[in-house]
mmCIF file of C-alpha atoms and ligand atoms in Angstrom:
data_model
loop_
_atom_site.group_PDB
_atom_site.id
_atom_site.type_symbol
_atom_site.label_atom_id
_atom_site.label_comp_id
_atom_site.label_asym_id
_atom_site.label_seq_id
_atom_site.Cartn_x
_atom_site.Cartn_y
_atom_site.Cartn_z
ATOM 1 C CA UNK A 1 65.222 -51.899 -9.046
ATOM 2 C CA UNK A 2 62.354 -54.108 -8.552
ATOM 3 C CA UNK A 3 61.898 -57.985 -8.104
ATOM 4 C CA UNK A 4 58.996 -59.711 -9.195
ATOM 5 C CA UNK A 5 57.168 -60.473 -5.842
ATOM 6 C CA UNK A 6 57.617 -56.626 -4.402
ATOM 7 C CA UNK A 7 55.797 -55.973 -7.711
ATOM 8 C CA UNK A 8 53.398 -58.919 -6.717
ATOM 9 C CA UNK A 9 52.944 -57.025 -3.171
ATOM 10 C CA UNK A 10 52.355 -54.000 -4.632
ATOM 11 C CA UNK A 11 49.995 -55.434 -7.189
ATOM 12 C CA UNK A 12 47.845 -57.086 -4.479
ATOM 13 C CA UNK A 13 48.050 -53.955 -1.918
ATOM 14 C CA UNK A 14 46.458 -51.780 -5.213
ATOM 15 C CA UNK A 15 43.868 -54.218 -5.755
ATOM 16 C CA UNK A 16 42.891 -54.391 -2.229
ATOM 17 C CA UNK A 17 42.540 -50.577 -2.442
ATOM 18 C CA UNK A 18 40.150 -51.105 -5.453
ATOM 19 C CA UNK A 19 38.060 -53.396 -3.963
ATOM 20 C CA UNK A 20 37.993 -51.142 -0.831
ATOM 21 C CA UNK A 21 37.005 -47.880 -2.680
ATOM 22 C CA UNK A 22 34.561 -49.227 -4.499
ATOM 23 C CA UNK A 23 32.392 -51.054 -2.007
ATOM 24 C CA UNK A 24 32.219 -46.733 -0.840
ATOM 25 C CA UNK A 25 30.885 -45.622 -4.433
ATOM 26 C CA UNK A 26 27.423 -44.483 -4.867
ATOM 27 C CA UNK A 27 26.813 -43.812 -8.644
ATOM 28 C CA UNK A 28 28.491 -44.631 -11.975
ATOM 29 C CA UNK A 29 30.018 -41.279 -11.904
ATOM 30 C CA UNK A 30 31.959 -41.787 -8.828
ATOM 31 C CA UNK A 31 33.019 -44.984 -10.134
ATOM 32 C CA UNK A 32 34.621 -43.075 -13.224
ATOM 33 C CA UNK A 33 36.277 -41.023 -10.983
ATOM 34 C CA UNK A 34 38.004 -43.967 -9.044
ATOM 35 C CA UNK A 35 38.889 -45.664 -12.288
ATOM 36 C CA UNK A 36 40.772 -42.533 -13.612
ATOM 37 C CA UNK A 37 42.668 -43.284 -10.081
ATOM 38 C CA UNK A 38 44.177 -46.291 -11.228
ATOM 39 C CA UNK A 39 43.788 -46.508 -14.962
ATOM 40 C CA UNK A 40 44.736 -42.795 -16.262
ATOM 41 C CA UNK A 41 47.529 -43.339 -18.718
ATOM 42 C CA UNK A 42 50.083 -41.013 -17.164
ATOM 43 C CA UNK A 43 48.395 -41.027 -13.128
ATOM 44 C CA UNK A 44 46.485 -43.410 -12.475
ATOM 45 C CA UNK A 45 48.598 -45.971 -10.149
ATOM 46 C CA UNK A 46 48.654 -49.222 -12.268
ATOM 47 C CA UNK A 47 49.848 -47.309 -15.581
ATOM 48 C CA UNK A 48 52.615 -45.977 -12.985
ATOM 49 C CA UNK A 49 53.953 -49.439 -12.111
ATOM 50 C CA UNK A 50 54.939 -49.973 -15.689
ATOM 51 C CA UNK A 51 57.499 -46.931 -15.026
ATOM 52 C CA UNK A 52 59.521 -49.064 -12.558
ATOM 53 C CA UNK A 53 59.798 -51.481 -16.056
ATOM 54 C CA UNK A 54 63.332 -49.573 -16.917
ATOM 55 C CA UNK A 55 65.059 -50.664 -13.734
ATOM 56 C CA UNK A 56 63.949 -54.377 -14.288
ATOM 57 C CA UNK A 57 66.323 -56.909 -15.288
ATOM 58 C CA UNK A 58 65.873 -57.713 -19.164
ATOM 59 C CA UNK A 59 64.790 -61.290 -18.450
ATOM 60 C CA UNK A 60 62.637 -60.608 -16.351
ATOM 61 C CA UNK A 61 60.991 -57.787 -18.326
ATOM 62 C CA UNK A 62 58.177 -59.786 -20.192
ATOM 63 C CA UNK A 63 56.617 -61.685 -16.091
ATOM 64 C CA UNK A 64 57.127 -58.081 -15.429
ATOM 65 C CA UNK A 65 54.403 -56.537 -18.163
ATOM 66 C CA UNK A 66 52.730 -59.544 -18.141
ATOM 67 C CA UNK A 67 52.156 -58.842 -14.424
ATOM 68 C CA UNK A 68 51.434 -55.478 -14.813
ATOM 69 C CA UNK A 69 48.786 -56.125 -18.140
ATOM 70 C CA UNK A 70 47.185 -58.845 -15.998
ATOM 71 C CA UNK A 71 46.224 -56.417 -13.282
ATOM 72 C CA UNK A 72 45.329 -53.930 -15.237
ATOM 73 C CA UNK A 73 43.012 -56.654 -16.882
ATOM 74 C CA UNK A 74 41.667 -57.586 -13.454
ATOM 75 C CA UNK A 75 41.181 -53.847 -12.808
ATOM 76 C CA UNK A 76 39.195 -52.859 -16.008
ATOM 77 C CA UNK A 77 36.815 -56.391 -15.817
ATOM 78 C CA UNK A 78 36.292 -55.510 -11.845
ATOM 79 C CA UNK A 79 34.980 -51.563 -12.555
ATOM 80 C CA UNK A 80 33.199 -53.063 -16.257
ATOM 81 C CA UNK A 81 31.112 -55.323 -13.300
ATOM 82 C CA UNK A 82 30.739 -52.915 -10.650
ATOM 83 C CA UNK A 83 29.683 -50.567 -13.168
ATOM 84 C CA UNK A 84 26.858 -52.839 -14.373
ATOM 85 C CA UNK A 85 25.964 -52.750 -10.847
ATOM 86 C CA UNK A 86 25.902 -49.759 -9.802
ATOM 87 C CA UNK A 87 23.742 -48.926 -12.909
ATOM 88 C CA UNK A 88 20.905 -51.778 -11.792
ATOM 89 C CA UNK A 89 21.147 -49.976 -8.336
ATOM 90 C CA UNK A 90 20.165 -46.475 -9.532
ATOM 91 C CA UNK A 91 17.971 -47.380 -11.970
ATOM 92 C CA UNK A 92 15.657 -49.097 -9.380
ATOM 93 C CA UNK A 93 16.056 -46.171 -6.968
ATOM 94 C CA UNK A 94 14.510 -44.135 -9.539
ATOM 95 C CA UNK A 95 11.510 -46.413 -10.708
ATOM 96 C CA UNK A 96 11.430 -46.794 -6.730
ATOM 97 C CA UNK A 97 11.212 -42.617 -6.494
ATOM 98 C CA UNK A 98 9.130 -42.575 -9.628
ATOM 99 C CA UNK A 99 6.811 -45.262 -8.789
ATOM 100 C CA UNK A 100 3.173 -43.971 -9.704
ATOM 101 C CA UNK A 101 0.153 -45.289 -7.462
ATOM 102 C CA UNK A 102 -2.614 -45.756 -9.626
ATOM 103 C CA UNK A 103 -4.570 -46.382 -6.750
ATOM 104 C CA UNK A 104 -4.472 -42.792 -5.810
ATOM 105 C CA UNK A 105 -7.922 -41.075 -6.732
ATOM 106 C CA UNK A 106 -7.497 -38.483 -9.649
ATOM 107 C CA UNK A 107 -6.736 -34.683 -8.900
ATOM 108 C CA UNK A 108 -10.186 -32.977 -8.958
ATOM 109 C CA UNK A 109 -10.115 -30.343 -11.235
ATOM 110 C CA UNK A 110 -12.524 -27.268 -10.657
ATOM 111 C CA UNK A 111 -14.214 -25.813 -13.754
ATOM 112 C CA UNK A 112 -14.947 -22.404 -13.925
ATOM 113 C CA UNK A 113 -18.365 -20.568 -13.227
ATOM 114 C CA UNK A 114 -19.966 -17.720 -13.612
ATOM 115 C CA UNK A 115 -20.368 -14.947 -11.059
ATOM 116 C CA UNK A 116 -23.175 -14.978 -8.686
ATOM 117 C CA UNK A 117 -24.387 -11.666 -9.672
ATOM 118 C CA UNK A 118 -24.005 -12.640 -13.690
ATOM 119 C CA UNK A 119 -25.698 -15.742 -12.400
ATOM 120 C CA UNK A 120 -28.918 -13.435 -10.891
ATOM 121 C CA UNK A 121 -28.476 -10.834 -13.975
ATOM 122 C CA UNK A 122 -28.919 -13.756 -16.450
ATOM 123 C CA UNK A 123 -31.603 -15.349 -14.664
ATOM 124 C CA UNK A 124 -33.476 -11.473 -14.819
ATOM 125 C CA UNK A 125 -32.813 -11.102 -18.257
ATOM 126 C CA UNK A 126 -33.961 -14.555 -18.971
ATOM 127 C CA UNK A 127 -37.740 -14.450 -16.987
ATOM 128 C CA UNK A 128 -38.221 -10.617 -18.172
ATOM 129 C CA UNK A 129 -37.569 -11.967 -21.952
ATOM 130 C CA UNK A 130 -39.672 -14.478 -21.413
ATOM 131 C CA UNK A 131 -42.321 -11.940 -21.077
ATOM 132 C CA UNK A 132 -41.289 -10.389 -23.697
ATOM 133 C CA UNK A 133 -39.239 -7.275 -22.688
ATOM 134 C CA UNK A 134 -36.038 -6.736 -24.250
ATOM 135 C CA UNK A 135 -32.488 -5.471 -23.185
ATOM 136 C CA UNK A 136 -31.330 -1.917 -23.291
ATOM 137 C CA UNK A 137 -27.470 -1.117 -22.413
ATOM 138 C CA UNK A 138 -27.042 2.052 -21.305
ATOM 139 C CA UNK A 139 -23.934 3.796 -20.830
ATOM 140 C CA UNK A 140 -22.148 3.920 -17.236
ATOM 141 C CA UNK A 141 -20.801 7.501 -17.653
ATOM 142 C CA UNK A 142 -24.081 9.682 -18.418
ATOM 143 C CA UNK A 143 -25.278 13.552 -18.070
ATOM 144 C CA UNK A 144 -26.630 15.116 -14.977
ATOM 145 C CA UNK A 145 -29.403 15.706 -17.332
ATOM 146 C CA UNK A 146 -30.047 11.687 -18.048
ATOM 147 C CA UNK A 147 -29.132 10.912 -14.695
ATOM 148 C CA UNK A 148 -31.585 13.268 -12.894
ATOM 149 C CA UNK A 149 -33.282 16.681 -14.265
ATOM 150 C CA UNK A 150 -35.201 14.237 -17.605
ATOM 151 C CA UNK A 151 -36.359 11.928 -14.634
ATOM 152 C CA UNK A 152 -38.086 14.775 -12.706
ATOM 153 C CA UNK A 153 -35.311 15.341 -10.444
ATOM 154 C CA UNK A 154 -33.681 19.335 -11.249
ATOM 155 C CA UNK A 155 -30.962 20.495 -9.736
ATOM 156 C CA UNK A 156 -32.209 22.010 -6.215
ATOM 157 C CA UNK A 157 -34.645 19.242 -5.735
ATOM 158 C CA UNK A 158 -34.241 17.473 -2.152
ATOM 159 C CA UNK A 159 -34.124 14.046 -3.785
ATOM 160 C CA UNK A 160 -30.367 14.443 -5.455
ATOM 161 C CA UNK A 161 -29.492 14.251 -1.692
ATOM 162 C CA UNK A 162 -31.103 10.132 -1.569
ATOM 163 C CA UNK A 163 -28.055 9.538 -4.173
ATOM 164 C CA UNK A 164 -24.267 10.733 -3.009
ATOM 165 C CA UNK A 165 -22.883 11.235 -6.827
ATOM 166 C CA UNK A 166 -19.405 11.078 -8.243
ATOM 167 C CA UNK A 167 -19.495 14.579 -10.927
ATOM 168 C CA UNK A 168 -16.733 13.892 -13.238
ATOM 169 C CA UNK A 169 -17.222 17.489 -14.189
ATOM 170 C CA UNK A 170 -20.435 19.909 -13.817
ATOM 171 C CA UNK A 171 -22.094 18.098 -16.846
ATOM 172 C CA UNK A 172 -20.643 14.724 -16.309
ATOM 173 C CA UNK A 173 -21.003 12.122 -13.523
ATOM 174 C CA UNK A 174 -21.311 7.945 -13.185
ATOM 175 C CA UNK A 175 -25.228 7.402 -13.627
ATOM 176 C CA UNK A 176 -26.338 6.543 -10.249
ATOM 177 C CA UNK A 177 -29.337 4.563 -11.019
ATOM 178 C CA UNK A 178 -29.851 2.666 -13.927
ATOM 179 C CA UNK A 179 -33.337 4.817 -14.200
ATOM 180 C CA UNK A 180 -30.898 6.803 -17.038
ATOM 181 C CA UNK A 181 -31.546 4.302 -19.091
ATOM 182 C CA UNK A 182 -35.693 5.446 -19.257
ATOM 183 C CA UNK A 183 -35.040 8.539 -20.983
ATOM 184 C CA UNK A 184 -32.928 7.053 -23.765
ATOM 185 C CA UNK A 185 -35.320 4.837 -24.297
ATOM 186 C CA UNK A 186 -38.578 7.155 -24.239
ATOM 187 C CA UNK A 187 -36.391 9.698 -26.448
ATOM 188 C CA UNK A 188 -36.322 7.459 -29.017
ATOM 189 C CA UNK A 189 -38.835 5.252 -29.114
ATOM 190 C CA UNK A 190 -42.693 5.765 -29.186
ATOM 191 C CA UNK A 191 -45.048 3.255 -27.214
ATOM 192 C CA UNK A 192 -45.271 0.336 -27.106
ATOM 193 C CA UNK A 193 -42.163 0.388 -24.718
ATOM 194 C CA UNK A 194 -41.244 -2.795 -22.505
ATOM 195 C CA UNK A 195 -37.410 -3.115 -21.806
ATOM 196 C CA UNK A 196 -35.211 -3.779 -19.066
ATOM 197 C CA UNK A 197 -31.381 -2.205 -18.278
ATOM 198 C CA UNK A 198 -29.222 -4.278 -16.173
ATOM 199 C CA UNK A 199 -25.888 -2.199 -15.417
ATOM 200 C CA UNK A 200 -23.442 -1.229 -13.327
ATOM 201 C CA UNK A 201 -24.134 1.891 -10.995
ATOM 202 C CA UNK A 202 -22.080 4.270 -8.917
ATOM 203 C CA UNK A 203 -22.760 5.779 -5.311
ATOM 204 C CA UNK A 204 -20.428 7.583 -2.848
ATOM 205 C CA UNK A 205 -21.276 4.840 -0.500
ATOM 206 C CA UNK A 206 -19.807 2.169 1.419
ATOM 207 C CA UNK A 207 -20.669 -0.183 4.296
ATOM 208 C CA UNK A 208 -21.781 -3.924 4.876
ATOM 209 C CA UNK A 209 -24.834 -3.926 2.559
ATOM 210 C CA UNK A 210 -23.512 -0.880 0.245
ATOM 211 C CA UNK A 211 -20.734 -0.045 -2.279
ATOM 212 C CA UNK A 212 -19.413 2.384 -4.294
ATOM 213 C CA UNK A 213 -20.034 0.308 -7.042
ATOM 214 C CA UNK A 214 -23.343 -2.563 -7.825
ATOM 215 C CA UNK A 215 -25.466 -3.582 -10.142
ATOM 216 C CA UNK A 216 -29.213 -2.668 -10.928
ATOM 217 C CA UNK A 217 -31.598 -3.459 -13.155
ATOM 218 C CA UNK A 218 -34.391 -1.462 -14.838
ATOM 219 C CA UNK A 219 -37.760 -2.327 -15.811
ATOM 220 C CA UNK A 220 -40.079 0.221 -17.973
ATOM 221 C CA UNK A 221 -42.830 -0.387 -19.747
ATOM 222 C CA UNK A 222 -45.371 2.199 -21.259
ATOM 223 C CA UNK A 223 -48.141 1.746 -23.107
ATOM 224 C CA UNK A 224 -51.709 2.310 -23.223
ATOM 225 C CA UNK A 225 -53.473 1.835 -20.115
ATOM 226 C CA UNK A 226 -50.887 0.589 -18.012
ATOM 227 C CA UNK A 227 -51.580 0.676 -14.265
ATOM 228 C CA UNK A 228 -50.215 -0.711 -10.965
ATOM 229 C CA UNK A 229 -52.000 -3.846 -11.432
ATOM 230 C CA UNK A 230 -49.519 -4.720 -14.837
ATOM 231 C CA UNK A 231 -46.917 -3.838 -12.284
ATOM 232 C CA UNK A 232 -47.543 -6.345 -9.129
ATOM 233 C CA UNK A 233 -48.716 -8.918 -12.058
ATOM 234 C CA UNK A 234 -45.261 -8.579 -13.338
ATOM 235 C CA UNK A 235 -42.957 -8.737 -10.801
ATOM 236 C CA UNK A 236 -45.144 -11.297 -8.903
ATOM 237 C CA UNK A 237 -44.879 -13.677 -12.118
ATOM 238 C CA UNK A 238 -40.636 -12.516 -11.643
ATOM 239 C CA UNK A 239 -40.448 -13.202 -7.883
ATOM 240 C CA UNK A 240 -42.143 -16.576 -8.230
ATOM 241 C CA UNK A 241 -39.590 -17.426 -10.750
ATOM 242 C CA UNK A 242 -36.508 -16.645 -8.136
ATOM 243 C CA UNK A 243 -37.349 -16.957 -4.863
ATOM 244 C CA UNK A 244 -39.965 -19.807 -5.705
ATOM 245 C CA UNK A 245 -43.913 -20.323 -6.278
ATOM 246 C CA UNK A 246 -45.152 -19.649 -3.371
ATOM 247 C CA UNK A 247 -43.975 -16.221 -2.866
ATOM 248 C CA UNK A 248 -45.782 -13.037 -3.708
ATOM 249 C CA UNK A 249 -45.745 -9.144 -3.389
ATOM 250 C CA UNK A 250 -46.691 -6.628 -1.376
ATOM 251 C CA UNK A 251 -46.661 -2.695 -2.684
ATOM 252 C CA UNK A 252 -46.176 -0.283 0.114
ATOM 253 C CA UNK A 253 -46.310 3.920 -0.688
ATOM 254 C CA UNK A 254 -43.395 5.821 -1.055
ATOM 255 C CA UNK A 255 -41.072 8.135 -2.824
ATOM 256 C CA UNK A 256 -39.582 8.429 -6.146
ATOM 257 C CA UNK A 257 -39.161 11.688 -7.954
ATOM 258 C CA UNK A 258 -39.718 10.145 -11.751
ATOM 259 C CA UNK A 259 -43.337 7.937 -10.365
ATOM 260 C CA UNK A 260 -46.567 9.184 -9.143
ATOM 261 C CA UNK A 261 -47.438 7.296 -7.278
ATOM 262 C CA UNK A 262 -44.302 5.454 -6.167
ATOM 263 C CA UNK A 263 -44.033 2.427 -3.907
ATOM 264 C CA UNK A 264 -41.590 -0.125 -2.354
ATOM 265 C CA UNK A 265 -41.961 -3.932 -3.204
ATOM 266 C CA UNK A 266 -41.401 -6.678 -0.415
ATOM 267 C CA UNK A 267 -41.556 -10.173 -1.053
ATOM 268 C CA UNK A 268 -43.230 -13.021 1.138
ATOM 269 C CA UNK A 269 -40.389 -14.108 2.976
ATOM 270 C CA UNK A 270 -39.396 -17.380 1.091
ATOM 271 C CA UNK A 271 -37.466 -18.616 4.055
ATOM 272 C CA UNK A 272 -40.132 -18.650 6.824
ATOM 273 C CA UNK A 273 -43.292 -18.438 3.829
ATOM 274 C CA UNK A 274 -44.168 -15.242 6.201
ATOM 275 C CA UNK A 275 -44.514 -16.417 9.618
ATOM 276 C CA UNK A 276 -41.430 -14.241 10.480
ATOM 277 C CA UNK A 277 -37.906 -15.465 10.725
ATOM 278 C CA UNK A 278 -34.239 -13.804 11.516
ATOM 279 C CA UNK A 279 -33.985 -12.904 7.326
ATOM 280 C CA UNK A 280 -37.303 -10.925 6.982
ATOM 281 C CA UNK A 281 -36.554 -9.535 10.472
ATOM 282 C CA UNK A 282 -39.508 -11.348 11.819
ATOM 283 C CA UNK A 283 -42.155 -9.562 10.014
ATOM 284 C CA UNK A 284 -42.616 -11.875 6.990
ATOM 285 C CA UNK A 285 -41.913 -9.578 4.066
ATOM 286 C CA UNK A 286 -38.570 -8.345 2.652
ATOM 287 C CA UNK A 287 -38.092 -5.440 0.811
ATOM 288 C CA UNK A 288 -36.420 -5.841 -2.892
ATOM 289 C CA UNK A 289 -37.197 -2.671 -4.740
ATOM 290 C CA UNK A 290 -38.573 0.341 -5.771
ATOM 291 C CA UNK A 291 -41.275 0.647 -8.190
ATOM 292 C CA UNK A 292 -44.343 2.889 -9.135
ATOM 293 C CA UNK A 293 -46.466 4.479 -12.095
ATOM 294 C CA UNK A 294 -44.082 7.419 -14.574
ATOM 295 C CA UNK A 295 -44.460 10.677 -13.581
ATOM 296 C CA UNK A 296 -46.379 12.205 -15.983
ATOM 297 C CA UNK A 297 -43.575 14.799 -16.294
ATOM 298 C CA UNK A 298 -40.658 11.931 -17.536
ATOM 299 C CA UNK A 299 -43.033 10.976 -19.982
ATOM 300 C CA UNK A 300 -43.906 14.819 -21.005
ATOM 301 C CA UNK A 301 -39.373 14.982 -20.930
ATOM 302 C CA UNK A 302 -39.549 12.713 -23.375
ATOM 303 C CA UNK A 303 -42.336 14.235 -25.861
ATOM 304 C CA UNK A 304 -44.433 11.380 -24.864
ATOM 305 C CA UNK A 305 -48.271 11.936 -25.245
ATOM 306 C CA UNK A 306 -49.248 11.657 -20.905
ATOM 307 C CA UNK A 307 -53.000 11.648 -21.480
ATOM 308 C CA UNK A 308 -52.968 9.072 -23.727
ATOM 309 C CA UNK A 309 -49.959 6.784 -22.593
ATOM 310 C CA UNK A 310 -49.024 5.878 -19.013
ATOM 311 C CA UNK A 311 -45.867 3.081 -17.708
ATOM 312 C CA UNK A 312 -44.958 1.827 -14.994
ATOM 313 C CA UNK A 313 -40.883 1.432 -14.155
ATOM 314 C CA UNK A 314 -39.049 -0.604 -11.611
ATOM 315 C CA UNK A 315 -35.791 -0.973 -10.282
ATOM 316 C CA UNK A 316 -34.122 -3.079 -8.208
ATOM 317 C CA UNK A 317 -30.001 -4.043 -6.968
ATOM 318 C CA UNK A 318 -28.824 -7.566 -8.236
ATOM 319 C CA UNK A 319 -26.468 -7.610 -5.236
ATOM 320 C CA UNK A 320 -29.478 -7.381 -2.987
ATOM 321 C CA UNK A 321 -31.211 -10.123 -4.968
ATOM 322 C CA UNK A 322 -27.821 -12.403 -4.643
ATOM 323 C CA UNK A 323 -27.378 -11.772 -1.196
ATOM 324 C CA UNK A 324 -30.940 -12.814 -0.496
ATOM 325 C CA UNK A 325 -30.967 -15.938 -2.697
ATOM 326 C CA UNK A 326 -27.113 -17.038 -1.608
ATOM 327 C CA UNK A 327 -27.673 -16.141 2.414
ATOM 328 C CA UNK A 328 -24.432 -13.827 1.703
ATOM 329 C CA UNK A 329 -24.586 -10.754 4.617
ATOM 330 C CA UNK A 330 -21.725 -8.376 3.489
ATOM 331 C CA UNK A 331 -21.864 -7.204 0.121
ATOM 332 C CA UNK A 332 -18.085 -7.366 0.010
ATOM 333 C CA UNK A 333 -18.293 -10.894 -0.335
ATOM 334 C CA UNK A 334 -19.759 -10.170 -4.007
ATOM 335 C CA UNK A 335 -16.406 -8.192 -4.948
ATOM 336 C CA UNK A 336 -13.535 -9.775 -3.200
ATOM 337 C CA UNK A 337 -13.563 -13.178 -5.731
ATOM 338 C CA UNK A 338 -12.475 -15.233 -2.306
ATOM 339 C CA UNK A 339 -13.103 -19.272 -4.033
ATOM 340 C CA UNK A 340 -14.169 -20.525 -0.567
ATOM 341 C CA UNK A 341 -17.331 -18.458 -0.694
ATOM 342 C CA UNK A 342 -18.017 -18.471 -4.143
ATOM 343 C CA UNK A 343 -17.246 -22.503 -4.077
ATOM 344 C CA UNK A 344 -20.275 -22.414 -2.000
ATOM 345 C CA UNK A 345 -22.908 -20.885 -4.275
ATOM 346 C CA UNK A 346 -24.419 -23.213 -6.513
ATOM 347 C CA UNK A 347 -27.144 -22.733 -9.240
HETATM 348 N N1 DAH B 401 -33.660 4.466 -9.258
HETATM 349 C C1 DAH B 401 -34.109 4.067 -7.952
HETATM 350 C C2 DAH B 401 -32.903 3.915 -7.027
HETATM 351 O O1 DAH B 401 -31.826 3.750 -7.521
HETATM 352 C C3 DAH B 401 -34.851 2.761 -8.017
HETATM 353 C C4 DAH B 401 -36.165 2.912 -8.714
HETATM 354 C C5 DAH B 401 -37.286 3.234 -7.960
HETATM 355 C C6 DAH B 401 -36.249 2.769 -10.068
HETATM 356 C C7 DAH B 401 -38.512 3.391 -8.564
HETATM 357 C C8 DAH B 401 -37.480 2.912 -10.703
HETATM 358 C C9 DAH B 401 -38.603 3.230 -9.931
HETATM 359 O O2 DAH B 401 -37.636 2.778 -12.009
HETATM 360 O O3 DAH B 401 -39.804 3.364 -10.551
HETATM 361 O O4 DAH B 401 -33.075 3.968 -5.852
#
């Protein structure tokens, strides 16, 4: 049996438990949890007080609920305000975590560019078109023929050794010089002929300034008359156009199986304008292709009349061209698509 004022104590000592709890509660949910403590219709601890109702006295029955209700009243408006709280209190910890500073400057976002050496191949195709050659695409995989015996180059001549091939069978290989492209062209067209062939070429090869796999581009022209002076006017006119005006050409003699005569071009060095400098190797020039007049022979491969028509023909490695222009010293730098050295060419 219970009297009224060990109800009261109890009443008080449950409220004090409340308040205690609570001031300990972090979120709303915790705070639901507690409430269920005291609230729950068949646990929590002020619902249980109302049990101790059948050993109380009839008249004093309705104090007794009324003592009981008024706690659980107190309870229920206490947690409703805490509640309310508690809910202010998160809701500024997360504008507080979620605060934006519009100070801040703006994310810089990097737009995408184009290769260095699609950069220098467009820039080719672009002055070369502009004096009026056009494009021929040749095909990467070609025949030994294409690839050497058409361009005066059979199959025990001591020139196939300049070139370390990958055969993909006897007949078959990757074209090692873009200078396929020549006898495609001759086959099937008749002079007037002025084209270029950018493409990809492949050589058992591999070191700082060489790799298995880089670009070239072609130049032929054939026509009437043509001699090394249409040559040297057209790549100077080209060389001014990439490594600036004031650079010119120099022709030097060499050897190519598919020209007679064949030479190597150097360039004024456009760093040092010749004086000599640690690019050009301090003797003013740099080398950047190989050039020279058609062998009479391609053109006579190609059922082209040799008395009346002569060409010239040119070609020449983007790669080099890029690593020249960009200051880049290991071809691998081309190939390995690292952002903090392609970041730092700029057209
Ligand atoms: N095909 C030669 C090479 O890959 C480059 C070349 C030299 C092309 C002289 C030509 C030329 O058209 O006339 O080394």
């Amino acid at each position: 049996m219970q009297d009224l004022s060990e109800l009261q104590r109890q009443i008080e000592s449950i409220k004090a438990e409340i308040r205690q709890n609570a001031g300990e509660l972090k979120n709303s949910k915790e705070l639901y949890e507690l409430k269920k403590n005291f609230l729950d219709s068949k646990q929590g601890k002020l619902s249980q007080l109302m049990k101790g109702m059948a050993q109380v006295p009839n008249e004093l029955k309705s104090q007794f609920g009324k003592a009981v209700n008024e706690a659980k009243q107190w309870s229920l408006t206490f947690f409703d305000e805490f509640d309310t709280k508690l809910k202010e209190q998160e809701l500024k910890l997360r504008y507080e975590s979620e605060k934006i500073d519009i100070t801040m400057p703006a994310e810089k976002i990097k737009p995408g560019k184009l290769h260095p050496i699609t950069t220098v191949r467009n820039q080719l195709v672009d002055i070369f078109a502009g004096m009026g050659f056009s494009v021929f695409e040749g095909a990467e995989i070609e025949t030994d023929f294409y690839n050497f015996t058409a361009l005066n180059t059979p199959q025990d001549h001591p020139a196939r050794d300049m070139q370390d091939t990958f055969y993909l069978s006897p007949e078959f290989l990757l074209r090692t010089q873009t200078s396929a492209g020549q006898i495609h062209v001759m086959e099937s067209n008749k002079p007037p002929i002025k084209i270029i062939s950018p493409g990809k070429v492949f050589r058992s090869d591999d070191d700082a300034t060489h790799s298995p796999m880089f670009s070239q581009m072609e130049g032929l022209v054939v026509d009437e008359g043509i001699t090394l002076c249409d040559l040297q006017g057209s790549l100077n006119m080209f060389v001014k156009q990439i490594f600036g005006e004031e650079t010119t050409t120099r022709l030097r003699p060499s050897y190519f199986p598919f020209t007679e005569p064949s030479v190597e071009v150097d360039v004024s060095c456009f760093q040092c304008g010749g004086k000599g400098c640690k690019l050009c190797k301090g003797t003013g020039w740099i080398e950047v292709l190989g050039a020279g007049i058609v062998n009479k022979k391609v053109l006579e491969n190609c059922g082209i009349d040799s008395d009346k028509y002569s060409g010239f023909a040119f070609g020449l490695g983007l790669e080099r061209i890029a690593m020249l222009k960009y200051g880049i010293n290991n071809i691998k730098m081309l190939f390995e698509s690292d952002l903090r050295v392609l970041d730092q060419i700029d057209e």
